[in-house]
Coordinates of C-alpha atoms and ligand atoms in Angstrom, one line a residue:
M202 CA 9.1 -31.3 -11.9
E203 CA 9.3 -33.8 -9.1
A204 CA 6.9 -36.7 -9.4
A205 CA 5.4 -36.1 -5.9
A206 CA 4.7 -32.5 -6.8
A207 CA 3.1 -33.5 -10.1
A208 CA 0.9 -36.1 -8.5
A209 CA -0.2 -33.8 -5.7
F210 CA -0.8 -31.1 -8.3
A211 CA -2.8 -33.3 -10.5
S212 CA -4.8 -34.7 -7.7
G213 CA -5.5 -31.2 -6.6
L214 CA -7.6 -30.5 -9.6
C215 CA -11.1 -29.5 -8.8
P216 CA -13.5 -32.4 -9.0
S217 CA -15.1 -31.2 -12.2
T218 CA -11.8 -30.7 -14.0
R219 CA -10.6 -34.0 -12.7
A220 CA -13.6 -35.6 -14.0
S221 CA -13.2 -34.1 -17.4
L222 CA -9.7 -35.4 -17.6
S223 CA -10.6 -38.8 -16.3
S224 CA -9.1 -40.4 -19.3
S225 CA -5.9 -39.5 -17.3
C226 CA -3.6 -36.7 -18.2
S227 CA -1.1 -39.0 -19.9
S228 CA -3.5 -40.7 -22.3
Y229 CA -5.3 -37.4 -22.8
S230 CA -2.1 -35.9 -24.1
S231 CA -1.8 -38.3 -27.0
S232 CA -5.0 -38.8 -29.1
S233 CA -7.3 -36.1 -27.7
L234 CA -4.6 -33.5 -27.8
L235 CA -3.8 -34.2 -31.4
L236 CA -7.4 -33.7 -32.4
L237 CA -7.4 -30.4 -30.5
R238 CA -4.1 -29.3 -32.2
D239 CA -5.6 -29.9 -35.6
K240 CA -8.2 -27.3 -34.7
V241 CA -6.3 -24.6 -33.1
S242 CA -4.6 -21.7 -34.9
L243 CA -1.8 -20.1 -32.8
S244 CA 0.1 -17.8 -35.0
N245 CA 2.5 -16.1 -32.5
C246 CA 2.4 -18.5 -29.6
S247 CA 6.0 -19.6 -29.3
H248 CA 4.9 -22.3 -26.9
C249 CA 3.2 -24.0 -29.9
T250 CA 5.8 -23.5 -32.6
N251 CA 6.0 -27.2 -33.3
V252 CA 2.3 -27.6 -33.9
K253 CA 0.9 -27.7 -37.3
H254 CA -2.4 -25.8 -37.6
S255 CA -4.8 -26.7 -40.3
R256 CA -7.8 -24.4 -39.5
N257 CA -8.9 -21.9 -37.0
F258 CA -10.7 -23.0 -33.9
S259 CA -13.5 -20.5 -34.0
V260 CA -14.1 -18.4 -30.9
R261 CA -17.8 -17.7 -30.7
A262 CA -19.4 -14.8 -29.1
S263 CA -21.4 -16.5 -26.5
S264 CA -25.0 -15.6 -25.9
S265 CA -24.8 -16.4 -22.2
A266 CA -25.7 -13.7 -19.8
D267 CA -23.3 -10.9 -19.1
S268 CA -23.0 -12.0 -15.5
V269 CA -21.1 -15.2 -16.2
V270 CA -17.3 -15.3 -15.8
T271 CA -15.3 -18.3 -16.9
L272 CA -12.6 -19.4 -14.4
L273 CA -9.6 -21.5 -15.2
D274 CA -8.9 -23.3 -11.9
Y275 CA -6.5 -26.2 -12.1
G276 CA -6.7 -26.9 -8.4
A277 CA -3.3 -25.9 -7.1
G278 CA -4.1 -23.6 -4.3
N279 CA -6.6 -21.1 -2.9
V280 CA -8.8 -20.1 -5.8
R281 CA -11.8 -19.9 -3.4
S282 CA -10.9 -16.3 -2.7
V283 CA -11.1 -15.4 -6.4
R284 CA -14.4 -17.2 -6.6
N285 CA -15.7 -15.4 -3.6
A286 CA -14.6 -12.1 -4.9
I287 CA -16.3 -12.7 -8.3
R288 CA -19.5 -13.8 -6.5
H289 CA -19.3 -10.8 -4.2
L290 CA -19.4 -8.6 -7.2
G291 CA -22.6 -10.2 -8.5
F292 CA -21.2 -12.5 -11.1
D293 CA -21.7 -16.3 -11.7
I294 CA -18.8 -18.6 -12.4
K295 CA -18.4 -21.2 -15.1
D296 CA -15.5 -23.5 -14.6
V297 CA -13.2 -24.5 -17.4
Q298 CA -13.5 -28.2 -18.0
T299 CA -12.2 -28.5 -21.5
P300 CA -10.1 -26.3 -23.8
E301 CA -13.3 -25.4 -25.7
D302 CA -14.6 -23.8 -22.6
I303 CA -11.7 -21.3 -22.8
L304 CA -12.3 -20.6 -26.4
N305 CA -16.0 -20.0 -25.8
A306 CA -15.6 -17.8 -22.8
D307 CA -16.9 -14.2 -22.9
R308 CA -14.4 -13.2 -20.2
L309 CA -11.8 -15.4 -18.6
I310 CA -10.0 -15.2 -15.3
F311 CA -6.9 -17.2 -14.8
P312 CA -5.8 -17.1 -11.2
G313 CA -2.5 -19.0 -11.5
V314 CA -1.4 -20.5 -8.2
G315 CA 1.4 -22.8 -7.2
A316 CA 4.7 -23.2 -9.0
F317 CA 5.4 -22.5 -12.7
A318 CA 6.5 -26.0 -13.8
P319 CA 3.6 -28.0 -12.6
A320 CA 1.2 -25.3 -13.8
M321 CA 2.7 -25.5 -17.4
E322 CA 2.6 -29.3 -17.2
V323 CA -1.1 -29.4 -16.5
L324 CA -1.8 -26.7 -19.1
N325 CA 0.2 -28.6 -21.7
K326 CA -1.2 -32.0 -20.9
T327 CA -4.8 -30.9 -21.0
G328 CA -4.6 -28.8 -24.1
M329 CA -5.4 -25.7 -22.1
A330 CA -2.1 -24.0 -23.1
E331 CA -3.0 -23.9 -26.7
A332 CA -6.5 -22.8 -26.0
L333 CA -5.2 -20.0 -23.8
C334 CA -2.8 -18.8 -26.5
S335 CA -5.6 -18.8 -29.1
Y336 CA -8.0 -17.0 -26.8
I337 CA -5.5 -14.3 -25.9
E338 CA -4.3 -13.7 -29.4
K339 CA -7.8 -13.1 -30.4
D340 CA -7.9 -10.2 -27.9
R341 CA -10.7 -11.8 -25.9
P342 CA -11.2 -10.4 -22.3
F343 CA -8.7 -12.0 -20.1
L344 CA -7.4 -11.4 -16.6
G345 CA -4.4 -13.4 -15.3
I346 CA -3.5 -13.2 -11.7
C347 CA 0.0 -13.8 -10.2
L348 CA 1.2 -17.0 -11.8
G349 CA -1.5 -16.3 -14.4
L350 CA 0.7 -13.3 -15.4
Q351 CA 4.0 -15.1 -15.3
L352 CA 2.8 -18.0 -17.5
L353 CA 2.2 -15.6 -20.4
F354 CA 6.0 -15.0 -20.6
E355 CA 8.5 -17.1 -22.6
S356 CA 10.1 -19.0 -19.7
S357 CA 10.7 -19.1 -16.0
E358 CA 13.8 -19.8 -13.9
E359 CA 11.6 -21.3 -11.2
D360 CA 12.9 -24.9 -11.1
G361 CA 13.8 -24.3 -14.6
P362 CA 14.3 -23.0 -17.2
I363 CA 10.8 -24.0 -18.0
K364 CA 9.0 -22.8 -21.2
G365 CA 5.9 -20.7 -20.7
L366 CA 3.2 -19.8 -23.1
G367 CA 5.5 -17.4 -24.9
L368 CA 3.1 -14.6 -25.6
I369 CA 5.2 -11.9 -23.9
P370 CA 8.9 -11.6 -24.4
G371 CA 10.9 -12.1 -21.2
T372 CA 12.0 -14.6 -18.6
I373 CA 10.6 -14.9 -15.1
G374 CA 13.4 -14.7 -12.5
R375 CA 13.8 -14.8 -8.7
F376 CA 14.0 -11.7 -6.6
D377 CA 17.6 -11.0 -5.5
S378 CA 17.7 -11.2 -1.7
S379 CA 21.4 -10.2 -1.5
N380 CA 20.5 -6.5 -1.6
G381 CA 18.7 -6.7 1.7
F382 CA 15.2 -7.2 0.4
R383 CA 13.4 -10.1 1.9
V384 CA 12.2 -12.8 -0.4
P385 CA 9.4 -13.8 -0.9
H386 CA 8.0 -10.3 -1.5
I387 CA 5.0 -10.5 0.8
G388 CA 2.7 -7.6 1.6
W389 CA 1.1 -4.4 0.4
N390 CA 3.1 -2.4 -2.1
A391 CA 2.6 0.6 -4.4
L392 CA 2.2 0.6 -8.2
Q393 CA 3.7 3.0 -10.7
V394 CA 1.2 3.1 -13.5
T395 CA 3.0 3.4 -16.9
M396 CA 0.2 3.0 -19.3
D397 CA -3.6 3.7 -19.3
S398 CA -5.3 0.6 -18.0
E399 CA -8.9 1.0 -17.1
I400 CA -8.8 -1.8 -14.5
L401 CA -6.2 0.2 -12.5
E402 CA -8.1 3.4 -12.4
D403 CA -9.2 3.1 -8.8
V404 CA -5.8 2.1 -7.5
G405 CA -4.2 5.5 -7.5
N406 CA -1.6 5.7 -4.8
R407 CA -3.0 2.9 -2.7
H408 CA -1.4 -0.4 -1.8
V409 CA -2.2 -3.7 -3.3
Y410 CA -1.2 -7.1 -2.0
F411 CA 1.7 -9.1 -3.5
V412 CA 3.0 -12.5 -2.5
H413 CA 5.6 -14.1 -4.7
S414 CA 9.3 -14.9 -5.0
Y415 CA 9.6 -14.7 -8.8
R416 CA 8.9 -11.7 -11.1
A417 CA 9.0 -10.5 -14.7
M418 CA 11.2 -7.5 -15.5
P419 CA 10.3 -4.7 -18.0
S420 CA 12.5 -4.5 -21.1
D421 CA 12.5 -2.9 -24.5
K422 CA 11.0 -6.1 -25.9
N423 CA 8.0 -6.2 -23.7
K424 CA 7.4 -2.5 -23.0
E425 CA 4.3 -2.3 -25.1
W426 CA 2.7 -4.7 -22.7
V427 CA 3.6 -3.2 -19.3
S428 CA 0.9 -1.1 -17.7
S429 CA 2.5 -0.8 -14.2
T430 CA 5.6 -1.6 -12.3
C431 CA 6.3 -2.0 -8.6
H432 CA 9.6 -1.3 -6.8
Y433 CA 11.0 -4.0 -4.6
G434 CA 14.8 -4.2 -4.9
D435 CA 14.3 -3.7 -8.6
N436 CA 11.4 -2.4 -10.7
F437 CA 9.4 -5.4 -11.7
I438 CA 6.3 -5.8 -13.8
A439 CA 3.2 -5.4 -11.7
S440 CA 0.6 -5.6 -14.5
I441 CA 0.4 -5.9 -18.3
R442 CA -2.3 -4.9 -20.6
R443 CA -2.9 -5.2 -24.4
G444 CA -6.3 -4.5 -25.7
N445 CA -8.7 -6.7 -23.7
V446 CA -5.9 -8.8 -22.2
H447 CA -4.9 -7.9 -18.7
A448 CA -2.7 -9.6 -16.1
V449 CA -1.6 -8.6 -12.6
Q450 CA 1.2 -9.8 -10.4
F451 CA -0.6 -8.7 -7.3
H452 CA -3.8 -10.3 -5.9
P453 CA -6.9 -8.2 -6.5
E454 CA -8.9 -10.7 -4.5
K455 CA -6.7 -10.1 -1.5
S456 CA -6.3 -6.4 -1.9
G457 CA -9.4 -5.3 0.0
D458 CA -11.7 -2.7 -1.6
V459 CA -9.0 -1.5 -4.0
G460 CA -8.6 -5.0 -5.3
L461 CA -12.3 -5.6 -5.6
S462 CA -12.5 -2.4 -7.8
V463 CA -9.8 -3.8 -10.1
L464 CA -11.9 -7.0 -10.6
R465 CA -15.1 -5.0 -11.0
R466 CA -13.6 -2.8 -13.7
F467 CA -12.4 -5.9 -15.6
L468 CA -15.8 -7.7 -15.2
N469 CA -17.9 -4.7 -15.9
P470 CA -16.0 -2.3 -18.1
S471 CA -19.0 0.1 -18.2
S472 CA -18.3 0.8 -14.6
N473 CA -15.3 2.7 -15.9
R474 CA -17.3 5.9 -16.1
T475 CA -16.2 7.2 -12.8
K476 CA -12.6 7.9 -13.0
K477 CA -11.3 8.4 -9.5
A478 CA -7.7 7.6 -9.1
D479 CA -7.4 9.6 -5.9
G480 CA -5.8 9.8 -2.5
G481 CA -3.5 7.4 -0.9
K482 CA 0.2 7.9 -0.2
A483 CA 1.5 4.5 -1.1
S484 CA 5.2 4.6 -2.1
K485 CA 6.7 1.3 -1.0
L486 CA 6.2 -2.0 0.8
A487 CA 4.0 -1.2 3.9
K488 CA 4.6 -2.7 7.3
R489 CA 1.7 -5.0 8.0
V490 CA -0.6 -5.1 11.0
I491 CA -2.0 -8.5 11.6
A492 CA -4.9 -9.6 13.8
C493 CA -4.5 -13.1 15.2
L494 CA -7.4 -15.3 16.4
D495 CA -6.4 -18.3 18.6
V496 CA -9.2 -20.7 18.1
R497 CA -10.2 -23.8 20.0
A498 CA -13.3 -25.7 21.2
N499 CA -14.5 -24.6 24.6
D500 CA -15.7 -27.2 27.1
K501 CA -19.1 -27.2 25.5
G502 CA -17.6 -28.0 22.2
D503 CA -18.2 -24.6 20.5
L504 CA -15.3 -23.2 18.5
V505 CA -14.4 -19.9 20.2
V506 CA -11.7 -17.2 19.9
T507 CA -9.6 -17.4 23.0
K508 CA -6.5 -15.7 24.3
G509 CA -4.0 -16.8 26.8
D510 CA -1.6 -15.2 29.2
Q511 CA 1.7 -16.8 28.4
Y512 CA -0.3 -19.5 26.6
D513 CA -2.6 -20.3 29.5
V514 CA -6.1 -19.8 28.0
R515 CA -8.2 -20.8 31.0
E516 CA -9.9 -18.3 33.3
Q517 CA -8.4 -18.0 36.8
T518 CA -11.7 -19.2 38.3
K519 CA -12.7 -22.4 40.1
E520 CA -14.2 -23.8 36.9
K521 CA -11.2 -22.8 34.8
E522 CA -13.2 -22.4 31.7
V523 CA -11.6 -21.6 28.3
R524 CA -11.6 -17.9 28.0
N525 CA -14.1 -16.9 25.3
L526 CA -13.5 -13.7 23.5
G527 CA -16.0 -14.1 20.6
K528 CA -16.9 -16.0 17.5
P529 CA -14.1 -16.6 14.9
V530 CA -16.0 -15.6 11.7
E531 CA -17.6 -12.5 13.2
L532 CA -14.3 -11.2 14.7
A533 CA -12.4 -11.9 11.4
R534 CA -15.0 -9.9 9.5
Q535 CA -14.8 -7.0 12.0
Y536 CA -11.0 -6.9 11.8
Y537 CA -11.2 -6.9 8.0
K538 CA -13.5 -3.8 8.2
D539 CA -11.2 -2.2 10.7
G540 CA -8.3 -2.4 8.3
A541 CA -6.3 -5.5 9.3
D542 CA -3.8 -6.3 6.6
E543 CA -4.0 -10.0 7.2
I544 CA -5.8 -12.4 9.5
S545 CA -4.4 -15.4 11.2
F546 CA -6.3 -18.3 12.6
L547 CA -4.3 -20.6 14.9
N548 CA -6.1 -23.8 15.8
I549 CA -4.3 -24.0 19.1
T550 CA -5.3 -27.6 20.0
G551 CA -4.6 -28.8 16.5
F552 CA -1.5 -30.6 17.8
R553 CA -3.7 -33.1 19.6
D554 CA -6.8 -33.3 17.5
F555 CA -6.9 -34.2 13.8
P556 CA -7.6 -31.0 12.0
L557 CA -9.5 -32.6 9.1
G558 CA -11.8 -34.1 11.8
D559 CA -12.1 -30.5 13.0
L560 CA -14.7 -29.5 10.4
P561 CA -15.8 -26.4 12.2
M562 CA -12.3 -25.0 11.6
L563 CA -12.6 -25.6 7.9
Q564 CA -16.1 -24.0 8.0
V565 CA -14.6 -21.0 9.7
L566 CA -12.2 -20.5 6.8
R567 CA -14.9 -21.1 4.2
Y568 CA -17.3 -18.5 5.8
T569 CA -14.6 -16.0 6.5
S570 CA -13.2 -16.1 3.0
E571 CA -16.7 -15.3 1.6
N572 CA -16.3 -11.7 2.4
V573 CA -12.9 -11.0 3.9
F574 CA -10.6 -10.0 1.1
V575 CA -7.3 -9.8 2.7
P576 CA -4.9 -12.8 3.2
L577 CA -5.9 -15.5 5.6
T578 CA -3.3 -17.7 7.3
V579 CA -4.3 -20.9 9.2
G580 CA -2.2 -23.0 11.5
G581 CA -2.5 -25.8 14.0
G582 CA -2.1 -29.6 13.5
I583 CA -0.4 -29.6 10.1
R584 CA 1.5 -32.9 10.1
D585 CA 1.1 -36.5 9.0
F586 CA -1.7 -38.3 10.8
T587 CA -3.1 -41.8 11.0
D588 CA -6.7 -41.9 12.2
S589 CA -8.3 -44.6 14.4
N590 CA -9.3 -46.6 11.2
G591 CA -5.7 -46.8 10.1
R592 CA -6.2 -44.3 7.3
H593 CA -3.1 -42.2 6.8
Y594 CA -3.3 -38.5 5.9
S595 CA -0.2 -36.7 4.8
S596 CA 0.5 -33.2 6.0
L597 CA 0.2 -32.2 2.3
E598 CA -3.4 -33.4 2.3
V599 CA -4.2 -31.5 5.5
A600 CA -2.7 -28.3 4.1
S601 CA -4.5 -28.9 0.8
E602 CA -7.8 -29.0 2.6
Y603 CA -7.0 -25.7 4.4
F604 CA -6.0 -24.1 1.0
R605 CA -9.2 -25.4 -0.6
S606 CA -11.2 -24.0 2.3
G607 CA -9.9 -20.5 1.8
A608 CA -6.4 -20.2 3.4
D609 CA -3.7 -18.3 1.5
K610 CA -0.9 -19.5 3.8
I611 CA -0.6 -22.3 6.2
S612 CA 1.4 -22.1 9.4
I613 CA 3.4 -25.0 10.8
G614 CA 4.4 -25.1 14.5
S615 CA 5.5 -28.3 16.2
D616 CA 6.2 -30.3 13.1
A617 CA 8.6 -27.6 11.8
V618 CA 10.6 -28.0 15.1
Y619 CA 11.0 -31.7 14.6
A620 CA 12.0 -31.2 10.9
A621 CA 14.6 -28.6 11.9
E622 CA 16.0 -30.8 14.6
E623 CA 16.4 -33.7 12.2
Y624 CA 17.9 -31.5 9.6
L625 CA 20.4 -30.0 12.0
R626 CA 21.3 -33.5 13.3
T627 CA 21.8 -35.2 9.9
G628 CA 22.6 -32.2 7.6
V629 CA 20.3 -33.9 5.1
K630 CA 17.2 -32.4 3.5
T631 CA 15.0 -35.5 3.1
G632 CA 12.3 -33.6 1.2
K633 CA 9.8 -35.5 3.3
S634 CA 9.0 -33.1 6.1
S635 CA 5.6 -31.3 6.0
L636 CA 7.5 -28.0 5.5
E637 CA 9.4 -29.3 2.5
Q638 CA 6.5 -31.1 0.9
I639 CA 4.0 -28.2 1.2
S640 CA 6.4 -25.5 0.1
R641 CA 7.5 -27.6 -2.9
V642 CA 3.9 -28.0 -4.1
Y643 CA 2.4 -24.6 -3.1
G644 CA 5.5 -22.4 -3.2
I645 CA 7.4 -21.1 -0.2
Q646 CA 5.3 -18.0 0.0
A647 CA 2.4 -20.2 1.2
V648 CA 4.3 -21.7 4.1
V649 CA 4.7 -19.9 7.5
V650 CA 6.6 -21.4 10.4
S651 CA 5.2 -20.4 13.8
I652 CA 7.8 -20.4 16.5
D653 CA 6.8 -20.6 20.2
P654 CA 10.0 -19.8 22.1
R655 CA 10.6 -19.2 25.8
R656 CA 13.4 -17.1 27.2
V657 CA 16.1 -19.1 29.1
Y658 CA 18.5 -16.8 31.0
V659 CA 22.2 -17.8 31.4
K660 CA 25.0 -16.2 33.3
N661 CA 27.6 -16.9 30.7
P662 CA 27.1 -17.2 26.9
N663 CA 29.3 -20.3 26.9
D664 CA 27.0 -22.1 29.3
V665 CA 25.0 -23.4 26.2
Q666 CA 26.0 -24.3 22.7
L667 CA 23.0 -22.5 21.3
K668 CA 23.0 -18.9 20.2
T669 CA 22.7 -16.5 23.2
I670 CA 22.3 -12.8 23.2
K671 CA 22.9 -10.0 25.7
V672 CA 19.4 -9.1 26.9
S673 CA 18.1 -5.6 27.4
N674 CA 16.6 -6.5 30.8
L675 CA 18.5 -8.6 33.2
G676 CA 17.1 -12.0 34.2
P677 CA 15.7 -12.7 37.7
N678 CA 19.2 -13.5 39.1
G679 CA 20.9 -10.7 37.3
E680 CA 21.7 -12.8 34.2
E681 CA 22.9 -10.8 31.3
Y682 CA 22.4 -13.4 28.6
A683 CA 19.5 -15.5 27.3
W684 CA 18.7 -18.0 24.6
Y685 CA 15.2 -18.7 23.3
Q686 CA 14.1 -22.3 23.7
C687 CA 11.7 -23.6 21.1
T688 CA 8.6 -25.5 22.3
V689 CA 6.0 -27.8 20.8
N690 CA 2.4 -28.7 21.6
G691 CA 1.4 -25.2 22.4
G692 CA 4.3 -24.4 24.7
R693 CA 3.9 -27.6 26.7
E694 CA 7.2 -29.2 25.8
G695 CA 10.6 -27.5 25.6
R696 CA 13.0 -28.8 22.9
P697 CA 16.8 -28.7 22.7
I698 CA 16.8 -26.2 19.9
G699 CA 16.9 -22.4 20.0
A700 CA 14.7 -20.0 18.0
Y701 CA 17.8 -18.7 16.1
E702 CA 18.9 -22.2 15.0
L703 CA 15.3 -23.1 14.1
A704 CA 14.7 -20.0 12.1
K705 CA 17.8 -20.6 10.0
A706 CA 17.0 -24.2 9.5
V707 CA 13.4 -23.7 8.4
E708 CA 14.5 -21.0 6.0
E709 CA 16.7 -23.6 4.3
L710 CA 14.0 -26.2 4.4
G711 CA 11.5 -24.0 2.5
A712 CA 9.7 -21.7 5.0
G713 CA 8.5 -18.4 3.3
E714 CA 7.9 -16.5 6.5
I715 CA 8.3 -16.7 10.2
L716 CA 5.6 -16.0 12.8
L717 CA 7.7 -15.2 15.8
N718 CA 5.8 -15.5 19.1
C719 CA 7.3 -15.3 22.6
I720 CA 5.7 -17.2 25.4
D721 CA 7.1 -14.8 28.1
C722 CA 5.4 -11.8 26.4
D723 CA 2.2 -13.4 25.2
G724 CA -0.8 -11.6 26.7
Q725 CA 1.3 -9.3 28.9
G726 CA 0.7 -6.1 27.0
K727 CA 4.2 -4.8 27.8
G728 CA 5.5 -4.7 24.2
F729 CA 7.2 -7.1 21.8
D730 CA 10.4 -8.9 22.8
I731 CA 12.7 -6.5 20.8
D732 CA 15.8 -8.6 21.5
L733 CA 14.2 -11.7 20.1
V734 CA 12.7 -10.0 17.0
K735 CA 16.0 -8.4 16.2
L736 CA 17.9 -11.6 16.6
I737 CA 15.6 -13.5 14.3
S738 CA 14.9 -10.8 11.7
D739 CA 18.7 -10.3 11.4
A740 CA 19.3 -14.0 11.0
V741 CA 17.0 -14.8 8.0
S742 CA 16.2 -13.2 4.7
I743 CA 12.5 -14.3 4.7
P744 CA 9.9 -11.9 6.2
V745 CA 9.4 -12.1 10.0
I746 CA 6.2 -11.3 11.8
A747 CA 6.7 -10.0 15.3
S748 CA 4.1 -11.4 17.7
S749 CA 3.2 -11.4 21.4
G750 CA 3.0 -8.6 23.9
A751 CA 1.4 -5.6 22.1
G752 CA -0.4 -3.4 24.6
A753 CA -0.3 0.1 23.1
V754 CA 0.2 1.8 19.7
D755 CA 3.8 2.7 20.5
H756 CA 4.7 -1.0 20.9
F757 CA 4.1 -1.3 17.1
S758 CA 6.3 1.7 16.2
E759 CA 9.0 0.4 18.5
V760 CA 9.2 -3.0 16.9
F761 CA 9.3 -1.4 13.4
A762 CA 11.9 1.2 14.4
K763 CA 14.2 -1.1 16.3
T764 CA 14.0 -4.3 14.2
D765 CA 13.6 -5.3 10.6
A766 CA 10.2 -7.1 11.2
S767 CA 7.9 -7.0 8.2
A768 CA 4.7 -7.2 10.2
A769 CA 3.4 -7.0 13.7
L770 CA 0.7 -9.3 15.0
A771 CA -1.5 -8.8 18.0
A772 CA -4.5 -10.5 19.5
G773 CA -5.5 -9.4 23.1
I774 CA -5.7 -5.7 22.5
F775 CA -7.9 -6.1 19.5
H776 CA -10.2 -8.7 21.1
R777 CA -10.6 -6.7 24.2
K778 CA -11.2 -3.6 22.1
E779 CA -8.5 -1.7 23.9
V780 CA -6.8 -0.3 20.8
P781 CA -8.5 -0.3 17.4
I782 CA -6.5 -1.4 14.4
Q783 CA -7.1 2.0 12.8
S784 CA -5.4 3.8 15.7
V785 CA -2.4 1.6 15.4
K786 CA -2.1 2.5 11.7
E787 CA -2.6 6.2 12.3
Y788 CA 0.0 6.2 14.9
L789 CA 2.5 4.4 12.7
L790 CA 1.8 6.9 9.9
K791 CA 2.5 9.8 12.3
E792 CA 5.8 8.1 13.1
N793 CA 6.6 8.0 9.4
I794 CA 6.2 4.2 9.1
E795 CA 4.4 3.4 5.9
V796 CA 1.2 1.4 6.4
R797 CA -1.8 0.6 4.2
I798 CA -4.7 2.9 5.0
Ligands
LIG4 O1 2.1 -26.9 16.7 O2 1.6 -26.9 14.3 O3 -0.2 -27.6 15.9 O4 0.5 -25.2 15.8 C1 -0.1 -24.8 16.9 C2 -0.2 -23.3 16.8 O5 -1.0 -22.8 17.8 C3 1.1 -22.6 16.8 O6 1.1 -21.5 15.9 C4 1.1 -22.0 18.3 O7 1.7 -20.7 18.3 C5 -0.4 -21.8 18.5 N1 -0.7 -22.0 20.0 C6 -0.7 -23.2 20.6 N2 -1.1 -23.1 21.9 C7 -1.3 -21.8 22.1 C8 -1.8 -21.1 23.3 O8 -1.9 -19.9 23.4 N3 -2.0 -21.9 24.3 N4 -1.2 -19.8 20.6 C9 -1.1 -21.1 20.9 C10 -0.2 -19.1 20.3 C11 0.3 -16.9 20.3 C12 0.0 -15.8 19.4 C13 -0.8 -14.8 20.1 C14 0.2 -13.7 20.2 C15 -0.3 -12.4 20.4 N5 -0.7 -17.8 20.4 O9 -0.4 -16.2 18.2 O10 -1.9 -14.6 19.3 O11 1.1 -14.1 21.3 O12 -1.0 -12.3 21.6 P1 -1.1 -10.9 22.4 O13 -1.1 -9.8 21.4 O14 -2.4 -11.0 23.1 O15 0.1 -10.8 23.3 P2 1.0 -26.7 15.7

């Protein structure tokens, strides 16, 4: 693991955990860990084969109330959503601060986030790895989520090979993108249930939300553990179950009502009485419909959802006020209820204000994540920043604050353009750009690059050295070709780089997804720029979100039929209540395009 990642990871520990480890991870690992090892019995845990065990560390049946859940949060990403989901279901949370807290838990949830290597390093250094093995081997109620499933396996190829806890045979490997499947696997997919597992009983044929680049594969050696698989390029393990031990590769806390019922059934097994694996027609990865909220302070200083026409968000009146289309938290909740697969907040003046000074934006995320259980993306102002007192904040710190406040993904605009320009100029990946740093620590699946291009028509494709395409509609002077110029600072400044060149460069630098806007189409309601979406989705193997221009349901089916976009994002038609999200989805279903209902 790289030192920077390790430091950031460790510093990301929740305050309580950090405090409990304040003897510092390195000194903790010598004397304290030895004491712990003397106490722990770990018969089959291959992770611990070198450890001599003298006596059992007894696991006591706690007398604490049934409503308490123990949560293992080592601070690497957005665990707020898991916390919110648990609280939403009426349970209290006890945070793990010492390995003993794991051993004494009545039920333990381990929402692994971030990358495999730093997670194992923290678990090893803190003694949590041994405690986890002991707890699981005693068949105590356990639910691992995402990386919390992967860590149970023998090893991972992620920055590896790296040894895992070794409880389940198998190696975690990367999805193969050479067969045309985009990696990371992001979105709502179907499960094939292979073994009775009470926690999955409400899932039936409905979609659940995945976001990952690595996965475990079923084999003869681990088949007794596998409770469901999912098909994406190959058939990977979507969940495991043995006795009271469960783990899921998908995110129940981000899978809407279906996901909440998975958590409920784990937390309260007596709710298993009503068996209703009904309905739903999920069969593969669904196309996503995303609601986008462009947010900024209006002239009175209130944070409002606004919406521009070709990025101009001011009313065409004498006062030129910022267009106000509602309150961010309320609208996000509404869109969640209406069936949005994901919600994006773009802090559109983040490029000029310091986002950590913009506490209302962090509050918006915190409040929204309390009862919106689909993925939240936030963008705007993610870059290094030095405030007026000379205090320097790295882009990683800014992103970390967004993750801690409830974001699942962060979106980088202007700073990604500068990083791509430098990379194309020098051919060197410095590892220092915000994009590289954040994706190294939080994983590429957590990093979106938002592109704000503007069409530039040319008569002859050789007029520019950038990638041009033949356009479907001629330019104002009959031009047949165009390139797409990237902009920064909310479209205010054009840069000498095209969307095509940028997309390819940021994929190499560690972007996990592209949010593809188009200034010409923004707010026009005339449909997505199909030429642009096709150009970019054909150029990269990460998912592409088509954005800008949706005005009717058939615009969504058109972009999915004519391009390989993974998702379509809209703002104006939803804010102005012209087309409900549900109507978009019903129309897509009618057109045989799989969506989550
Ligand atoms: O550069 O890292 O600070 O990020 C700034 C972010 O804010 C970028 O993601 C950029 O796209 C966004 N942004 C900046 N200025 C504006 C603006 O509108 N003046 N909004 C802006 C971009 C575009 C879409 C919009 C779709 C769909 N908004 O997100 O929601 O075009 O709209 P429609 O369905 O109504 O057509 P940084």
